[in-house]
Short mmCIF file of C-alpha atoms in Angstrom, two decimals:
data_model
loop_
_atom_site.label_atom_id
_atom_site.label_comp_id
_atom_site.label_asym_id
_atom_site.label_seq_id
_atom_site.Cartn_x
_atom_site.Cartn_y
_atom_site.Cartn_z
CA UNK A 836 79.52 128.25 86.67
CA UNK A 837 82.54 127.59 84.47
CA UNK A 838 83.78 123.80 85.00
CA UNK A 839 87.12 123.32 85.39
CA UNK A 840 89.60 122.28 83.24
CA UNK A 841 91.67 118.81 84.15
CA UNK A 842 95.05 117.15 83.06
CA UNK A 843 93.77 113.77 81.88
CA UNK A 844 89.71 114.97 82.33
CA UNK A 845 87.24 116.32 79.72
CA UNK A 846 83.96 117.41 82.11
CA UNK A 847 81.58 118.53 80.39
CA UNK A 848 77.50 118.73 80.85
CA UNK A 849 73.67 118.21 79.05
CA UNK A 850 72.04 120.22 81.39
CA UNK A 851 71.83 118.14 85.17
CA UNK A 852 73.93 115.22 83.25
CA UNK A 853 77.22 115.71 83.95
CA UNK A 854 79.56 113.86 81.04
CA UNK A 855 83.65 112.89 82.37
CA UNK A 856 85.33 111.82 79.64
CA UNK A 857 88.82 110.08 80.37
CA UNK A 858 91.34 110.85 78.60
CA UNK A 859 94.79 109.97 80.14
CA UNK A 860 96.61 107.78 76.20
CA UNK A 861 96.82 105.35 75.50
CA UNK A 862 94.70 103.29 77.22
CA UNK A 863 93.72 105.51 80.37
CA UNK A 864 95.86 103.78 82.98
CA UNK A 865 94.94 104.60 86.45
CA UNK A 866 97.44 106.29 88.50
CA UNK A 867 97.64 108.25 91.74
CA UNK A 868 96.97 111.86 89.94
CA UNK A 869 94.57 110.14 87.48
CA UNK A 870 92.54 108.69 90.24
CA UNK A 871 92.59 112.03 92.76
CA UNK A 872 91.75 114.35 89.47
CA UNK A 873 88.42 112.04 89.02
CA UNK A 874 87.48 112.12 92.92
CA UNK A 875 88.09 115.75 92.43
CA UNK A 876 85.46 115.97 89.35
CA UNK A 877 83.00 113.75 90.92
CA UNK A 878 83.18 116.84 94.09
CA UNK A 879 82.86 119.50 91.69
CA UNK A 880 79.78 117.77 90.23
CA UNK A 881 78.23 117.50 93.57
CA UNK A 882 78.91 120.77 94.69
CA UNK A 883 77.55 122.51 91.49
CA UNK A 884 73.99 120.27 91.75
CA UNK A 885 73.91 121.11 95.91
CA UNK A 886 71.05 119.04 97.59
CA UNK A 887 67.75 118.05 96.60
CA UNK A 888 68.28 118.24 93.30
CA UNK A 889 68.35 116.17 90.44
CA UNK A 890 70.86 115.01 88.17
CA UNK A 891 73.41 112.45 87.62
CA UNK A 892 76.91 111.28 86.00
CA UNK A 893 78.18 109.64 83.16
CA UNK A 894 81.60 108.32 82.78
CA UNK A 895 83.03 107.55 79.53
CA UNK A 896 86.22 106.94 77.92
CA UNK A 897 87.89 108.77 75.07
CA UNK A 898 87.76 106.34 71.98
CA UNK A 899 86.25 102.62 70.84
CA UNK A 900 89.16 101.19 72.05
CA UNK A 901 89.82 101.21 75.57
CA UNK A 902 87.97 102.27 78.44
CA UNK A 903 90.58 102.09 80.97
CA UNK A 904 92.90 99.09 81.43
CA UNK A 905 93.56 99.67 85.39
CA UNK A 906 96.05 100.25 87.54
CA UNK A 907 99.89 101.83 86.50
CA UNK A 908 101.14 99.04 88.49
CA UNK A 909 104.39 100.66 87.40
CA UNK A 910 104.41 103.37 89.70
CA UNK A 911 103.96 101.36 92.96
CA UNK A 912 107.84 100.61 92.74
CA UNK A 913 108.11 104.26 93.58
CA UNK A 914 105.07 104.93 95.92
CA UNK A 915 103.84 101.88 98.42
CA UNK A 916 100.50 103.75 98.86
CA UNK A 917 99.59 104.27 95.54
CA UNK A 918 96.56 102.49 96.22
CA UNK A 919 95.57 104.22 99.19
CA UNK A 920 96.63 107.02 97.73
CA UNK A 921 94.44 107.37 94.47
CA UNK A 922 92.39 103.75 93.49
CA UNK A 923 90.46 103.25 96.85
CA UNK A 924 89.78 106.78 97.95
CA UNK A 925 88.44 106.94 93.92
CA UNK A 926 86.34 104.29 94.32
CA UNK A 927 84.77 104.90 97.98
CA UNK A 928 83.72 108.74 96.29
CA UNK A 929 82.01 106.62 92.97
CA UNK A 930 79.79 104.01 95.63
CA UNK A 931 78.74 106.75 97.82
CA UNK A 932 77.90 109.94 94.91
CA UNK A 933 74.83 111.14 95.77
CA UNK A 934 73.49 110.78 92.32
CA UNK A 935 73.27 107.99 89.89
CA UNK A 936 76.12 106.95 87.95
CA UNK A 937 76.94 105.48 84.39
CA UNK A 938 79.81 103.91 83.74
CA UNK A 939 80.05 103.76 79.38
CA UNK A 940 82.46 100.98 78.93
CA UNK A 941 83.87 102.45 75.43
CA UNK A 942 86.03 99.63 74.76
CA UNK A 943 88.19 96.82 76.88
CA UNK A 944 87.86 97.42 81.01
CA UNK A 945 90.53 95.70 82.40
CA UNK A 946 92.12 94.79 86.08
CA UNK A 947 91.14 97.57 88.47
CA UNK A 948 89.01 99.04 86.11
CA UNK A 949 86.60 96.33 86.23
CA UNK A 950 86.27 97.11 90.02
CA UNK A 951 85.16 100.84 88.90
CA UNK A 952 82.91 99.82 86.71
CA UNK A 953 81.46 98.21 89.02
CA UNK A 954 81.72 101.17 91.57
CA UNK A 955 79.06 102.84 89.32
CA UNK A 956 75.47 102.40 89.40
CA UNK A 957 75.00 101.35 85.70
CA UNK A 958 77.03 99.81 83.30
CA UNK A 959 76.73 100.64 79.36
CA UNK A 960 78.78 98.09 77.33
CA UNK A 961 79.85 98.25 74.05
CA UNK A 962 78.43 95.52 71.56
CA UNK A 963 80.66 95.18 69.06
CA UNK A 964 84.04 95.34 70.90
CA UNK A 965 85.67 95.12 73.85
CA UNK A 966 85.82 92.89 77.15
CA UNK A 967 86.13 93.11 80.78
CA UNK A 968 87.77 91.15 82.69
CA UNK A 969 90.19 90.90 85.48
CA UNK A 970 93.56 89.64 83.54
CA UNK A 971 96.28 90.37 86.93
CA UNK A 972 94.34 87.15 88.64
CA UNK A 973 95.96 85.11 86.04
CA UNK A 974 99.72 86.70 86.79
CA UNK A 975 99.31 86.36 90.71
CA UNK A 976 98.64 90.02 91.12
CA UNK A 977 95.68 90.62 93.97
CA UNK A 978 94.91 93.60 95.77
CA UNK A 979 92.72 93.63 99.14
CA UNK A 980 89.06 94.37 98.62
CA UNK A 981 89.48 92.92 94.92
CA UNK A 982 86.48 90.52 94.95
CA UNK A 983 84.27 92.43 97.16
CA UNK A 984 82.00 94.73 94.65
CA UNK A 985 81.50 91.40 92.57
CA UNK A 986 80.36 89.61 95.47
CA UNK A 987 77.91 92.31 96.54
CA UNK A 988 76.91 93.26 93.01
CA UNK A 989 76.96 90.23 91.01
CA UNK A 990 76.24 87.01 93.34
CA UNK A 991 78.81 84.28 94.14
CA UNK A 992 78.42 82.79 90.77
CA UNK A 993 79.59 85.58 88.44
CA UNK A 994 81.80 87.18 91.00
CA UNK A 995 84.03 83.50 90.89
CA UNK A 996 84.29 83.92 87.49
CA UNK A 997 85.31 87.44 87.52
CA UNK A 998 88.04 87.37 90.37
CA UNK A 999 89.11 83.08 90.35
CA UNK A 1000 88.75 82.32 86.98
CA UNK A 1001 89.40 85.65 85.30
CA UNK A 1002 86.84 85.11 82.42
CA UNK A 1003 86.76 87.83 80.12
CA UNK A 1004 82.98 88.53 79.26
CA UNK A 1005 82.39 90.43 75.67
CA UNK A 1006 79.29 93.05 75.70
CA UNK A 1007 76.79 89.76 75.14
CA UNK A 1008 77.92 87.93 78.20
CA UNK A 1009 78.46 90.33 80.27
CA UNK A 1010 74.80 91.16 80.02
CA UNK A 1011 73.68 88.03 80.17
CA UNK A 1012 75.60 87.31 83.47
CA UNK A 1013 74.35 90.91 84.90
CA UNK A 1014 77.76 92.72 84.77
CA UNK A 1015 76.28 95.27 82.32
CA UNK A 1016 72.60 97.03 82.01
CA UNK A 1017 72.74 97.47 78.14
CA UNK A 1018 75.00 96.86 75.44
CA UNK A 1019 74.82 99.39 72.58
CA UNK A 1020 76.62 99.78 69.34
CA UNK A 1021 79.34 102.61 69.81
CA UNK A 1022 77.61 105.32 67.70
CA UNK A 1023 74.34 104.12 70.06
CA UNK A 1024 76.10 103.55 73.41
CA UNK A 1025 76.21 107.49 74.59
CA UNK A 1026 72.25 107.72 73.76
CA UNK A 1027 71.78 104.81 75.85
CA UNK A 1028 73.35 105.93 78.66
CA UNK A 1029 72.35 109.21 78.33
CA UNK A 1030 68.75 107.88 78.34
CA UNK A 1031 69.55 105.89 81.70
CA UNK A 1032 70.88 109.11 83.03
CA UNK A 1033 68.55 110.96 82.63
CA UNK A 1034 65.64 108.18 83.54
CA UNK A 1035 67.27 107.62 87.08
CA UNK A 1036 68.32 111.41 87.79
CA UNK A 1037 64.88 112.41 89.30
CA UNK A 1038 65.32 109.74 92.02
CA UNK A 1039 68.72 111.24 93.31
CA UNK A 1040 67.45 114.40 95.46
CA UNK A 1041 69.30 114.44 98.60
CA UNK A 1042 67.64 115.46 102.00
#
């Protein structure tokens, strides 16, 4: 089966590991489109593994630099619902995909971004540059739901840090604190999560 082509996607697969690259310059802002074109890959993936089989997603951004930097805050001027619209419907498909998930944090995860990170099962950070961190907190900017994956995910501790204080946690710290699973160099990091990947994919057949 032929995968499809996207505007601001690269999807691509190694066999039952499916590979979406994101790819939306400079920094891969999410916006509404952005957001419904990667619930849209994360169906196609499903649909082409079916049930009880294995396999398993990696997402990934397009350089060293950024992974994504969050929400296009921008374009909620013009569309009230932008969140509703794209962001939340995004990140409900990520926490309930059928089969694991690998979020390789190529470079800085900022704002929003840090929530889908989270929304994946794994986290892959790079060692050498980078952070994550939630940097609207500090400029009064809050969405609903905004501190409830780090609560769940990363105890009351860490997620204070994350969405009161806004700490901004290089590759080291973050896996120290239990943000991250690994941190790799970046000619390393797609190995590593690759290895994760494919580790974890025999436990996702669905019944």
């Amino acid at each position: 089966m032929d995968l499809p082509k996207f505007k601001y996607i690269l999807l691509e697969r190694q066999g039952n590991i499916f590979v979406i690259t994101l790819q939306r310059p400079p920094e891969n802002r999410l916006n509404s489109e952005f957001c419904q074109e990667i619930i849209k890959a994360f169906h196609t993936i499903q649909r082409i593994l079916g049930p009880n089989s294995e396999g398993a997603v990696i997402t990934r951004g397009h350089d060293a630099k950024y992974w994504c930097t969050g929400l296009e805050l921008e374009e909620e001027d013009a569309n009230p619902f932008v969140n509703s619209d794209g962001f939340f419907p995004m990140i409900h498909t990520i926490l309930d995909f059928p089969f694991p998930t690998v979020a390789l944090l190529t470079g800085h995860t900022f704002g929003g971004a840090s929530v889908m990170a989270l929304a994946h099962d794994y986290r892959v950070m790079n060692a050498s540059r980078g952070f994550i961190c939630l940097p609207p907190i500090n400029l009064g900017l809050h969405f609903h739901g905004i501190g409830t994956l780090a609560r769940l995910k990363l105890g009351p501790k860490i997620a204070r840090k994350m969405v009161l204080e806004a700490h901004k946690w290089t590759g080291k710290e973050a896996l120290v604190d239990g943000l991250v699973d690994a941190v790799a160099l970046s000619e390393d990091m797609f190995g590593v999560a690759l290895e994760i990947a494919r580790k974890w994919a025999p436990k996702a057949k669905m019944g």
